[in-house]
Amino acid sequence: MLAYKRLKRNKGAMTKSADVSKEVFNSYSPAQKELFFKKKIFPDGFSLRDVYLTSRLLRKGNYPWGSSRRIWLEKPGDKNKKRPITIPPFLDRVVQEAIKMVLVAVYEPYFEKMNRSFGFRPNKSCHDAITALKQNETIGLSTAIEGDIQAAYDNVKKETILNLVGKKIQDNRFMRLLKKRLDYDYVDAENNQRVLPSLGIPQGVIDSPYLFNIYLFELDEFVQNDLQLYLKELNESKGFKPSGKHAKPSKPRRAWEGRYKRRLEAVGRLKRTSPDAWRAQRKSIEKEIRFYKHRLNLMPYYDRSLQRLRLFYVRYADDWILLTNGGTHVAEAIKAKIKDFLWEKLGAVL
């Protein structure tokens, strides 16, 4: 009932889906056929009887998933490309919303603890991701690595999703329901062909974005654990302690500080020994002192090669950005590690 209340006023609630094939329909039981016809009813025809019937079939593992309709919309910012949107029957959307509610209850504490993913989560938005990138922790991180996943939803392996969800949810009935939900079919609106994809999760469906967050949570953990360990090893190889900063300034700054100190000492001697000469040269000396101060203020205190390496990572759906104070070679090494991890662990391509 709560899932229905959340969806009934959505703009797309009245959007039509596709019919199942005759073979599938003929295999339905009487209760499944009754619910199948109810699935065509729009939200204003939904009743409490439909809730009871759906719940009973779900408990028995006999819920009749319907067929979706796939349409193609222009991709924002690129009119030459289109993205697929999958439209399931209304009652399927209600069940998917209920599935999402279970996933949110289980996974949100893990997501919130790390707080690096801001897309398609309760009370999170792109503005939160921007705010995270502007906090004090990112000061000095001048090198950025940006990436997104190619054909993100279409290349997700269903077995991988089920295995990842199974790590946190040890409920066989729920896992069987999720497996049936992922075995979806759709009718392409452009050629009227029915497709049963073996790979991917449908884009534009209620629970798909959150499932994708679970999928890429592996990347979040890899960045926060493995890559942080990689930077720690680099820091230790440069003589850094596990905590704290390198105390020694860079060589160019030490040289200019030495010149500045010697010049101040010379000016002090000139004041004591030759007051008249000091007054005659006062303006030029003060100008020179201001130049030294200005030059020192422009110089970084630490040489980049002597800085303790850090990183900061933010993700929004399949787009992510990683900031670091390392040079180009460090950024390229980090990106290569992420690329290898995505391919070997998730079968995803940058």
mmCIF file of C-alpha atoms in Angstrom:
data_model
loop_
_atom_site.group_PDB
_atom_site.id
_atom_site.type_symbol
_atom_site.label_atom_id
_atom_site.label_comp_id
_atom_site.label_asym_id
_atom_site.label_seq_id
_atom_site.Cartn_x
_atom_site.Cartn_y
_atom_site.Cartn_z
ATOM 1 C CA MET A 1 0.000 0.000 0.000
ATOM 2 C CA LEU A 2 2.851 2.376 0.807
ATOM 3 C CA ALA A 3 4.544 1.608 -2.528
ATOM 4 C CA TYR A 4 1.251 2.305 -4.340
ATOM 5 C CA LYS A 5 0.813 5.644 -2.541
ATOM 6 C CA ARG A 6 4.316 6.696 -3.571
ATOM 7 C CA LEU A 7 3.702 5.942 -7.247
ATOM 8 C CA LYS A 8 0.079 6.787 -7.965
ATOM 9 C CA ARG A 9 0.719 10.507 -8.558
ATOM 10 C CA ASN A 10 3.839 10.060 -10.688
ATOM 11 C CA LYS A 11 3.705 11.636 -14.130
ATOM 12 C CA GLY A 12 4.422 8.288 -15.787
ATOM 13 C CA ALA A 13 1.835 6.315 -13.820
ATOM 14 C CA MET A 14 -0.589 6.338 -16.772
ATOM 15 C CA THR A 15 2.036 5.244 -19.318
ATOM 16 C CA LYS A 16 1.204 1.981 -21.084
ATOM 17 C CA SER A 17 3.476 -1.047 -21.157
ATOM 18 C CA ALA A 18 3.427 -4.078 -23.481
ATOM 19 C CA ASP A 19 1.468 -7.365 -23.424
ATOM 20 C CA VAL A 20 3.096 -10.658 -22.533
ATOM 21 C CA SER A 21 3.460 -13.325 -25.184
ATOM 22 C CA LYS A 22 0.644 -15.843 -25.741
ATOM 23 C CA GLU A 23 2.824 -18.704 -24.520
ATOM 24 C CA VAL A 24 3.492 -16.972 -21.207
ATOM 25 C CA PHE A 25 -0.152 -15.976 -20.764
ATOM 26 C CA ASN A 26 -1.365 -19.548 -21.399
ATOM 27 C CA SER A 27 0.975 -20.838 -18.698
ATOM 28 C CA TYR A 28 -0.617 -18.583 -16.041
ATOM 29 C CA SER A 29 -2.857 -19.958 -13.283
ATOM 30 C CA PRO A 30 -6.372 -18.449 -12.836
ATOM 31 C CA ALA A 31 -5.127 -16.174 -10.044
ATOM 32 C CA GLN A 32 -2.195 -15.035 -12.189
ATOM 33 C CA LYS A 33 -4.491 -14.354 -15.138
ATOM 34 C CA GLU A 34 -6.794 -12.305 -12.915
ATOM 35 C CA LEU A 35 -3.862 -10.227 -11.711
ATOM 36 C CA PHE A 36 -2.529 -9.923 -15.255
ATOM 37 C CA PHE A 37 -5.709 -8.155 -16.349
ATOM 38 C CA LYS A 38 -5.568 -5.997 -13.234
ATOM 39 C CA LYS A 39 -2.049 -4.946 -14.222
ATOM 40 C CA LYS A 40 -3.529 -3.118 -17.199
ATOM 41 C CA ILE A 41 -5.739 -1.011 -14.940
ATOM 42 C CA PHE A 42 -4.398 2.478 -14.306
ATOM 43 C CA PRO A 43 -3.793 3.763 -10.747
ATOM 44 C CA ASP A 44 -7.334 5.118 -10.413
ATOM 45 C CA GLY A 45 -8.692 1.579 -10.804
ATOM 46 C CA PHE A 46 -6.430 0.033 -8.162
ATOM 47 C CA SER A 47 -8.203 -1.586 -5.178
ATOM 48 C CA LEU A 48 -7.392 -3.272 -1.873
ATOM 49 C CA ARG A 49 -8.291 -6.620 -3.446
ATOM 50 C CA ASP A 50 -5.391 -6.158 -5.860
ATOM 51 C CA VAL A 51 -3.047 -5.642 -2.890
ATOM 52 C CA TYR A 52 -4.172 -8.883 -1.222
ATOM 53 C CA LEU A 53 -3.987 -10.864 -4.460
ATOM 54 C CA THR A 54 -0.517 -9.509 -5.281
ATOM 55 C CA SER A 55 0.737 -10.202 -1.752
ATOM 56 C CA ARG A 56 -0.549 -13.787 -1.849
ATOM 57 C CA LEU A 57 1.137 -14.501 -5.178
ATOM 58 C CA LEU A 58 4.378 -12.875 -4.020
ATOM 59 C CA ARG A 59 4.471 -15.042 -0.888
ATOM 60 C CA LYS A 60 3.994 -18.148 -3.011
ATOM 61 C CA GLY A 61 6.623 -17.006 -5.532
ATOM 62 C CA ASN A 62 4.022 -16.953 -8.331
ATOM 63 C CA TYR A 63 3.801 -13.248 -9.108
ATOM 64 C CA PRO A 64 3.317 -12.913 -12.922
ATOM 65 C CA TRP A 65 5.822 -10.323 -14.082
ATOM 66 C CA GLY A 66 4.574 -8.543 -17.183
ATOM 67 C CA SER A 67 6.331 -7.378 -20.337
ATOM 68 C CA SER A 68 7.782 -3.890 -20.636
ATOM 69 C CA ARG A 69 7.768 -1.466 -23.535
ATOM 70 C CA ARG A 70 11.049 0.143 -24.588
ATOM 71 C CA ILE A 71 11.122 3.620 -26.092
ATOM 72 C CA TRP A 72 14.077 5.730 -27.197
ATOM 73 C CA LEU A 73 14.639 9.330 -26.076
ATOM 74 C CA GLU A 74 17.249 11.838 -27.170
ATOM 75 C CA LYS A 75 20.233 11.933 -24.845
ATOM 76 C CA PRO A 76 20.600 15.346 -23.140
ATOM 77 C CA GLY A 77 23.474 17.272 -24.684
ATOM 78 C CA ASP A 78 23.818 14.961 -27.688
ATOM 79 C CA LYS A 79 20.967 14.834 -30.199
ATOM 80 C CA ASN A 80 22.753 12.176 -32.264
ATOM 81 C CA LYS A 81 22.501 9.609 -29.456
ATOM 82 C CA LYS A 82 19.430 8.060 -27.870
ATOM 83 C CA ARG A 83 18.981 6.318 -24.548
ATOM 84 C CA PRO A 84 16.539 3.453 -23.965
ATOM 85 C CA ILE A 85 13.722 3.883 -21.433
ATOM 86 C CA THR A 86 11.875 0.750 -20.286
ATOM 87 C CA ILE A 87 8.225 1.065 -19.193
ATOM 88 C CA PRO A 88 6.850 -1.869 -17.155
ATOM 89 C CA PRO A 89 3.155 -2.382 -16.252
ATOM 90 C CA PHE A 90 1.867 -0.230 -13.404
ATOM 91 C CA LEU A 91 1.537 -3.074 -10.898
ATOM 92 C CA ASP A 92 5.076 -4.231 -11.707
ATOM 93 C CA ARG A 93 6.220 -0.723 -10.795
ATOM 94 C CA VAL A 94 4.432 -1.008 -7.453
ATOM 95 C CA VAL A 95 6.227 -4.292 -6.699
ATOM 96 C CA GLN A 96 9.547 -2.785 -7.824
ATOM 97 C CA GLU A 97 8.976 0.159 -5.459
ATOM 98 C CA ALA A 98 8.412 -2.337 -2.631
ATOM 99 C CA ILE A 99 11.648 -4.131 -3.587
ATOM 100 C CA LYS A 100 13.441 -0.788 -3.555
ATOM 101 C CA MET A 101 12.072 -0.024 -0.068
ATOM 102 C CA VAL A 102 13.615 -3.269 1.222
ATOM 103 C CA LEU A 103 16.958 -2.497 -0.465
ATOM 104 C CA VAL A 104 17.002 1.062 0.920
ATOM 105 C CA ALA A 105 16.332 -0.199 4.452
ATOM 106 C CA VAL A 106 19.238 -2.665 4.204
ATOM 107 C CA TYR A 107 21.851 -0.692 2.245
ATOM 108 C CA GLU A 108 21.304 2.936 3.228
ATOM 109 C CA PRO A 109 23.293 2.659 6.501
ATOM 110 C CA TYR A 110 26.301 1.387 4.508
ATOM 111 C CA PHE A 111 25.942 4.121 1.871
ATOM 112 C CA GLU A 112 25.501 6.826 4.510
ATOM 113 C CA LYS A 113 28.526 5.705 6.508
ATOM 114 C CA MET A 114 30.803 6.112 3.489
ATOM 115 C CA ASN A 115 28.784 9.061 2.079
ATOM 116 C CA ARG A 116 30.437 9.079 -1.339
ATOM 117 C CA SER A 117 27.426 8.233 -3.523
ATOM 118 C CA PHE A 118 24.811 10.961 -4.097
ATOM 119 C CA GLY A 119 22.692 9.706 -6.997
ATOM 120 C CA PHE A 120 19.211 8.128 -6.642
ATOM 121 C CA ARG A 121 19.347 7.928 -2.857
ATOM 122 C CA PRO A 122 16.835 9.286 -0.320
ATOM 123 C CA ASN A 123 17.475 12.975 0.497
ATOM 124 C CA LYS A 124 20.526 13.135 -1.812
ATOM 125 C CA SER A 125 21.003 15.158 -4.996
ATOM 126 C CA CYS A 126 23.640 16.486 -7.378
ATOM 127 C CA HIS A 127 23.850 19.607 -5.181
ATOM 128 C CA ASP A 128 25.095 17.428 -2.309
ATOM 129 C CA ALA A 129 27.807 16.033 -4.592
ATOM 130 C CA ILE A 130 28.880 19.577 -5.551
ATOM 131 C CA THR A 131 28.912 20.626 -1.887
ATOM 132 C CA ALA A 132 31.104 17.630 -1.028
ATOM 133 C CA LEU A 133 33.628 18.664 -3.685
ATOM 134 C CA LYS A 134 33.808 22.192 -2.239
ATOM 135 C CA GLN A 135 34.566 21.283 1.363
ATOM 136 C CA ASN A 136 37.879 22.018 3.082
ATOM 137 C CA GLU A 137 39.089 18.452 2.607
ATOM 138 C CA THR A 138 39.543 19.090 -1.123
ATOM 139 C CA ILE A 139 41.833 22.139 -0.688
ATOM 140 C CA GLY A 140 45.134 21.530 -2.469
ATOM 141 C CA LEU A 141 43.799 18.618 -4.560
ATOM 142 C CA SER A 142 44.478 20.154 -7.949
ATOM 143 C CA THR A 143 44.477 17.035 -10.162
ATOM 144 C CA ALA A 144 41.097 15.598 -11.181
ATOM 145 C CA ILE A 145 40.273 12.172 -12.624
ATOM 146 C CA GLU A 146 36.773 11.940 -14.127
ATOM 147 C CA GLY A 147 35.055 8.883 -15.497
ATOM 148 C CA ASP A 148 31.781 7.165 -16.276
ATOM 149 C CA ILE A 149 30.761 3.644 -17.220
ATOM 150 C CA GLN A 150 30.118 2.822 -20.880
ATOM 151 C CA ALA A 151 26.520 1.661 -21.489
ATOM 152 C CA ALA A 152 26.244 1.486 -17.716
ATOM 153 C CA TYR A 153 22.875 -0.235 -17.247
ATOM 154 C CA ASP A 154 23.066 -2.395 -20.368
ATOM 155 C CA ASN A 155 26.327 -4.130 -19.405
ATOM 156 C CA VAL A 156 25.478 -5.065 -15.812
ATOM 157 C CA LYS A 157 25.748 -8.814 -15.246
ATOM 158 C CA LYS A 158 22.623 -10.153 -13.541
ATOM 159 C CA GLU A 159 24.602 -12.823 -11.695
ATOM 160 C CA THR A 160 26.894 -10.130 -10.288
ATOM 161 C CA ILE A 161 23.931 -8.102 -8.997
ATOM 162 C CA LEU A 162 22.411 -11.179 -7.327
ATOM 163 C CA ASN A 163 25.742 -12.126 -5.731
ATOM 164 C CA LEU A 164 26.281 -8.608 -4.385
ATOM 165 C CA VAL A 165 22.763 -8.352 -2.948
ATOM 166 C CA GLY A 166 23.166 -11.834 -1.484
ATOM 167 C CA LYS A 167 26.078 -10.615 0.650
ATOM 168 C CA LYS A 168 23.726 -8.483 2.761
ATOM 169 C CA ILE A 169 20.336 -10.185 2.302
ATOM 170 C CA GLN A 170 20.136 -13.860 3.275
ATOM 171 C CA ASP A 171 16.476 -14.342 2.398
ATOM 172 C CA ASN A 172 15.900 -17.021 -0.220
ATOM 173 C CA ARG A 173 12.363 -15.926 -1.123
ATOM 174 C CA PHE A 174 13.425 -12.327 -1.650
ATOM 175 C CA MET A 175 16.413 -13.432 -3.749
ATOM 176 C CA ARG A 176 14.176 -15.647 -5.916
ATOM 177 C CA LEU A 177 11.805 -12.718 -6.401
ATOM 178 C CA LEU A 178 14.708 -10.462 -7.406
ATOM 179 C CA LYS A 179 16.015 -13.100 -9.824
ATOM 180 C CA LYS A 180 12.613 -13.326 -11.546
ATOM 181 C CA ARG A 181 12.389 -9.556 -11.640
ATOM 182 C CA LEU A 182 15.764 -9.352 -13.435
ATOM 183 C CA ASP A 183 14.649 -11.929 -16.022
ATOM 184 C CA TYR A 184 12.540 -9.347 -17.811
ATOM 185 C CA ASP A 185 11.528 -8.987 -21.442
ATOM 186 C CA TYR A 186 10.467 -5.943 -23.426
ATOM 187 C CA VAL A 187 8.928 -4.995 -26.761
ATOM 188 C CA ASP A 188 10.902 -2.398 -28.705
ATOM 189 C CA ALA A 189 8.553 0.384 -29.808
ATOM 190 C CA GLU A 190 10.621 1.099 -32.941
ATOM 191 C CA ASN A 191 10.506 -2.371 -34.543
ATOM 192 C CA ASN A 192 7.868 -4.145 -32.392
ATOM 193 C CA GLN A 193 10.349 -6.942 -31.639
ATOM 194 C CA ARG A 194 10.232 -8.837 -28.337
ATOM 195 C CA VAL A 195 13.624 -9.103 -26.605
ATOM 196 C CA LEU A 196 14.680 -11.226 -23.628
ATOM 197 C CA PRO A 197 18.087 -9.737 -22.685
ATOM 198 C CA SER A 198 20.622 -11.944 -20.939
ATOM 199 C CA LEU A 199 22.642 -8.942 -19.791
ATOM 200 C CA GLY A 200 21.790 -5.642 -18.154
ATOM 201 C CA ILE A 201 19.096 -4.059 -16.007
ATOM 202 C CA PRO A 202 16.368 -1.856 -17.529
ATOM 203 C CA GLN A 203 16.954 1.892 -17.498
ATOM 204 C CA GLY A 204 14.039 4.050 -16.386
ATOM 205 C CA VAL A 205 12.586 1.440 -14.019
ATOM 206 C CA ILE A 206 11.836 2.133 -10.339
ATOM 207 C CA ASP A 207 14.419 -0.081 -8.616
ATOM 208 C CA SER A 208 17.163 -0.131 -11.272
ATOM 209 C CA PRO A 209 19.029 3.017 -10.099
ATOM 210 C CA TYR A 210 19.291 1.698 -6.552
ATOM 211 C CA LEU A 211 20.403 -1.726 -7.793
ATOM 212 C CA PHE A 212 23.046 0.076 -9.828
ATOM 213 C CA ASN A 213 24.188 1.904 -6.687
ATOM 214 C CA ILE A 214 24.646 -1.484 -5.012
ATOM 215 C CA TYR A 215 26.582 -2.622 -8.079
ATOM 216 C CA LEU A 216 28.968 0.370 -7.974
ATOM 217 C CA PHE A 217 29.272 0.347 -4.191
ATOM 218 C CA GLU A 218 32.083 -2.114 -4.910
ATOM 219 C CA LEU A 219 33.915 0.729 -6.683
ATOM 220 C CA ASP A 220 33.297 3.062 -3.728
ATOM 221 C CA GLU A 221 34.835 0.529 -1.343
ATOM 222 C CA PHE A 222 37.765 -0.091 -3.694
ATOM 223 C CA VAL A 223 38.599 3.634 -3.820
ATOM 224 C CA GLN A 224 38.201 4.165 -0.072
ATOM 225 C CA ASN A 225 40.167 1.041 0.902
ATOM 226 C CA ASP A 226 42.541 -0.229 -1.792
ATOM 227 C CA LEU A 227 43.460 3.111 -3.362
ATOM 228 C CA GLN A 228 43.939 4.734 0.044
ATOM 229 C CA LEU A 229 46.285 1.865 0.910
ATOM 230 C CA TYR A 230 48.135 2.436 -2.393
ATOM 231 C CA LEU A 231 48.678 6.126 -1.529
ATOM 232 C CA LYS A 232 49.781 5.165 1.983
ATOM 233 C CA GLU A 233 52.476 2.917 0.491
ATOM 234 C CA LEU A 234 53.627 5.747 -1.788
ATOM 235 C CA ASN A 235 53.783 8.138 1.170
ATOM 236 C CA GLU A 236 55.787 5.680 3.267
ATOM 237 C CA SER A 237 58.220 5.158 0.382
ATOM 238 C CA LYS A 238 58.844 8.950 0.429
ATOM 239 C CA GLY A 239 59.581 8.959 4.143
ATOM 240 C CA PHE A 240 56.208 10.106 5.462
ATOM 241 C CA LYS A 241 54.930 8.812 8.764
ATOM 242 C CA PRO A 242 51.434 7.237 8.835
ATOM 243 C CA SER A 243 50.026 10.560 10.059
ATOM 244 C CA GLY A 244 51.190 14.145 9.953
ATOM 245 C CA LYS A 245 52.778 16.306 7.259
ATOM 246 C CA HIS A 246 56.253 16.635 5.894
ATOM 247 C CA ALA A 247 57.873 19.372 8.016
ATOM 248 C CA LYS A 248 60.642 20.379 5.615
ATOM 249 C CA PRO A 249 59.909 23.233 3.148
ATOM 250 C CA SER A 250 60.811 22.937 -0.511
ATOM 251 C CA LYS A 251 64.351 23.825 -1.650
ATOM 252 C CA PRO A 252 63.333 26.921 -3.711
ATOM 253 C CA ARG A 253 61.414 28.321 -0.741
ATOM 254 C CA ARG A 254 64.307 27.699 1.642
ATOM 255 C CA ALA A 255 66.608 29.537 -0.777
ATOM 256 C CA TRP A 256 64.319 32.598 -0.965
ATOM 257 C CA GLU A 257 63.791 32.585 2.798
ATOM 258 C CA GLY A 258 67.578 32.644 3.196
ATOM 259 C CA ARG A 259 67.906 35.624 0.800
ATOM 260 C CA TYR A 260 65.116 37.461 2.612
ATOM 261 C CA LYS A 261 66.696 36.864 6.013
ATOM 262 C CA ARG A 262 70.159 37.985 4.833
ATOM 263 C CA ARG A 263 68.691 41.111 3.243
ATOM 264 C CA LEU A 264 66.866 42.032 6.457
ATOM 265 C CA GLU A 265 70.103 41.586 8.417
ATOM 266 C CA ALA A 266 71.952 43.836 5.931
ATOM 267 C CA VAL A 267 69.250 46.513 6.230
ATOM 268 C CA GLY A 268 69.496 46.346 10.027
ATOM 269 C CA ARG A 269 73.267 46.898 9.926
ATOM 270 C CA LEU A 270 72.791 49.788 7.503
ATOM 271 C CA LYS A 271 70.315 51.434 9.897
ATOM 272 C CA ARG A 272 72.732 51.164 12.825
ATOM 273 C CA THR A 273 75.957 52.144 11.076
ATOM 274 C CA SER A 274 74.823 54.673 8.404
ATOM 275 C CA PRO A 275 71.486 56.352 9.255
ATOM 276 C CA ASP A 276 71.932 58.924 6.468
ATOM 277 C CA ALA A 277 72.508 56.221 3.840
ATOM 278 C CA TRP A 278 69.466 54.337 5.197
ATOM 279 C CA ARG A 279 67.237 57.409 4.788
ATOM 280 C CA ALA A 280 68.527 57.977 1.259
ATOM 281 C CA GLN A 281 67.829 54.378 0.203
ATOM 282 C CA ARG A 282 64.697 53.855 2.291
ATOM 283 C CA LYS A 283 62.154 53.832 -0.547
ATOM 284 C CA SER A 284 64.115 51.430 -2.750
ATOM 285 C CA ILE A 285 64.842 49.119 0.232
ATOM 286 C CA GLU A 286 61.182 48.998 1.289
ATOM 287 C CA LYS A 287 60.207 48.214 -2.306
ATOM 288 C CA GLU A 288 62.749 45.398 -2.376
ATOM 289 C CA ILE A 289 61.453 43.981 0.943
ATOM 290 C CA ARG A 290 57.870 44.023 -0.388
ATOM 291 C CA PHE A 291 59.065 42.125 -3.464
ATOM 292 C CA TYR A 292 60.654 39.434 -1.278
ATOM 293 C CA LYS A 293 57.450 39.076 0.778
ATOM 294 C CA HIS A 294 55.302 38.905 -2.352
ATOM 295 C CA ARG A 295 57.547 36.276 -3.910
ATOM 296 C CA LEU A 296 57.437 34.134 -0.759
ATOM 297 C CA ASN A 297 53.648 34.419 -0.524
ATOM 298 C CA LEU A 298 53.288 33.109 -4.084
ATOM 299 C CA MET A 299 55.545 30.125 -3.460
ATOM 300 C CA PRO A 300 53.943 26.928 -2.046
ATOM 301 C CA TYR A 301 55.388 25.967 1.293
ATOM 302 C CA TYR A 302 55.813 22.333 0.227
ATOM 303 C CA ASP A 303 57.191 21.037 -3.001
ATOM 304 C CA ARG A 304 54.611 18.771 -4.691
ATOM 305 C CA SER A 305 57.097 15.936 -4.631
ATOM 306 C CA LEU A 306 57.363 16.369 -0.846
ATOM 307 C CA GLN A 307 53.614 16.544 -0.161
ATOM 308 C CA ARG A 308 51.711 13.767 1.526
ATOM 309 C CA LEU A 309 49.498 12.253 -1.186
ATOM 310 C CA ARG A 310 45.729 12.439 -0.626
ATOM 311 C CA LEU A 311 42.562 11.763 -2.610
ATOM 312 C CA PHE A 312 38.870 12.634 -2.450
ATOM 313 C CA TYR A 313 36.197 10.709 -4.333
ATOM 314 C CA VAL A 314 32.552 11.467 -5.210
ATOM 315 C CA ARG A 315 30.085 9.468 -7.341
ATOM 316 C CA TYR A 316 26.705 10.313 -8.838
ATOM 317 C CA ALA A 317 25.136 7.211 -10.442
ATOM 318 C CA ASP A 318 27.707 6.029 -13.038
ATOM 319 C CA ASP A 319 29.624 9.357 -13.148
ATOM 320 C CA TRP A 320 32.459 9.806 -10.673
ATOM 321 C CA ILE A 321 35.292 12.230 -9.996
ATOM 322 C CA LEU A 322 38.447 11.681 -7.962
ATOM 323 C CA LEU A 323 40.652 14.577 -6.789
ATOM 324 C CA THR A 324 44.278 14.164 -5.747
ATOM 325 C CA ASN A 325 47.326 16.322 -5.054
ATOM 326 C CA GLY A 326 49.589 13.907 -6.911
ATOM 327 C CA GLY A 327 51.057 14.649 -10.311
ATOM 328 C CA THR A 328 49.958 13.312 -13.683
ATOM 329 C CA HIS A 329 51.834 10.039 -13.211
ATOM 330 C CA VAL A 330 50.000 9.358 -9.931
ATOM 331 C CA ALA A 331 46.636 10.195 -11.542
ATOM 332 C CA GLU A 332 47.337 7.872 -14.473
ATOM 333 C CA ALA A 333 48.303 5.043 -12.105
ATOM 334 C CA ILE A 334 45.088 5.530 -10.091
ATOM 335 C CA LYS A 335 42.935 5.564 -13.221
ATOM 336 C CA ALA A 336 44.588 2.390 -14.505
ATOM 337 C CA LYS A 337 43.883 0.636 -11.198
ATOM 338 C CA ILE A 338 40.211 1.720 -11.321
ATOM 339 C CA LYS A 339 39.901 0.566 -14.922
ATOM 340 C CA ASP A 340 41.378 -2.850 -14.117
ATOM 341 C CA PHE A 341 39.153 -3.245 -11.053
ATOM 342 C CA LEU A 342 35.951 -2.392 -12.945
ATOM 343 C CA TRP A 343 36.718 -4.900 -15.678
ATOM 344 C CA GLU A 344 37.962 -7.750 -13.484
ATOM 345 C CA LYS A 345 35.455 -7.391 -10.631
ATOM 346 C CA LEU A 346 32.304 -6.028 -12.342
ATOM 347 C CA GLY A 347 32.862 -6.557 -16.059
ATOM 348 C CA ALA A 348 32.382 -2.803 -16.608
ATOM 349 C CA VAL A 349 34.301 -0.609 -19.062
ATOM 350 C CA LEU A 350 35.353 3.016 -18.547
#
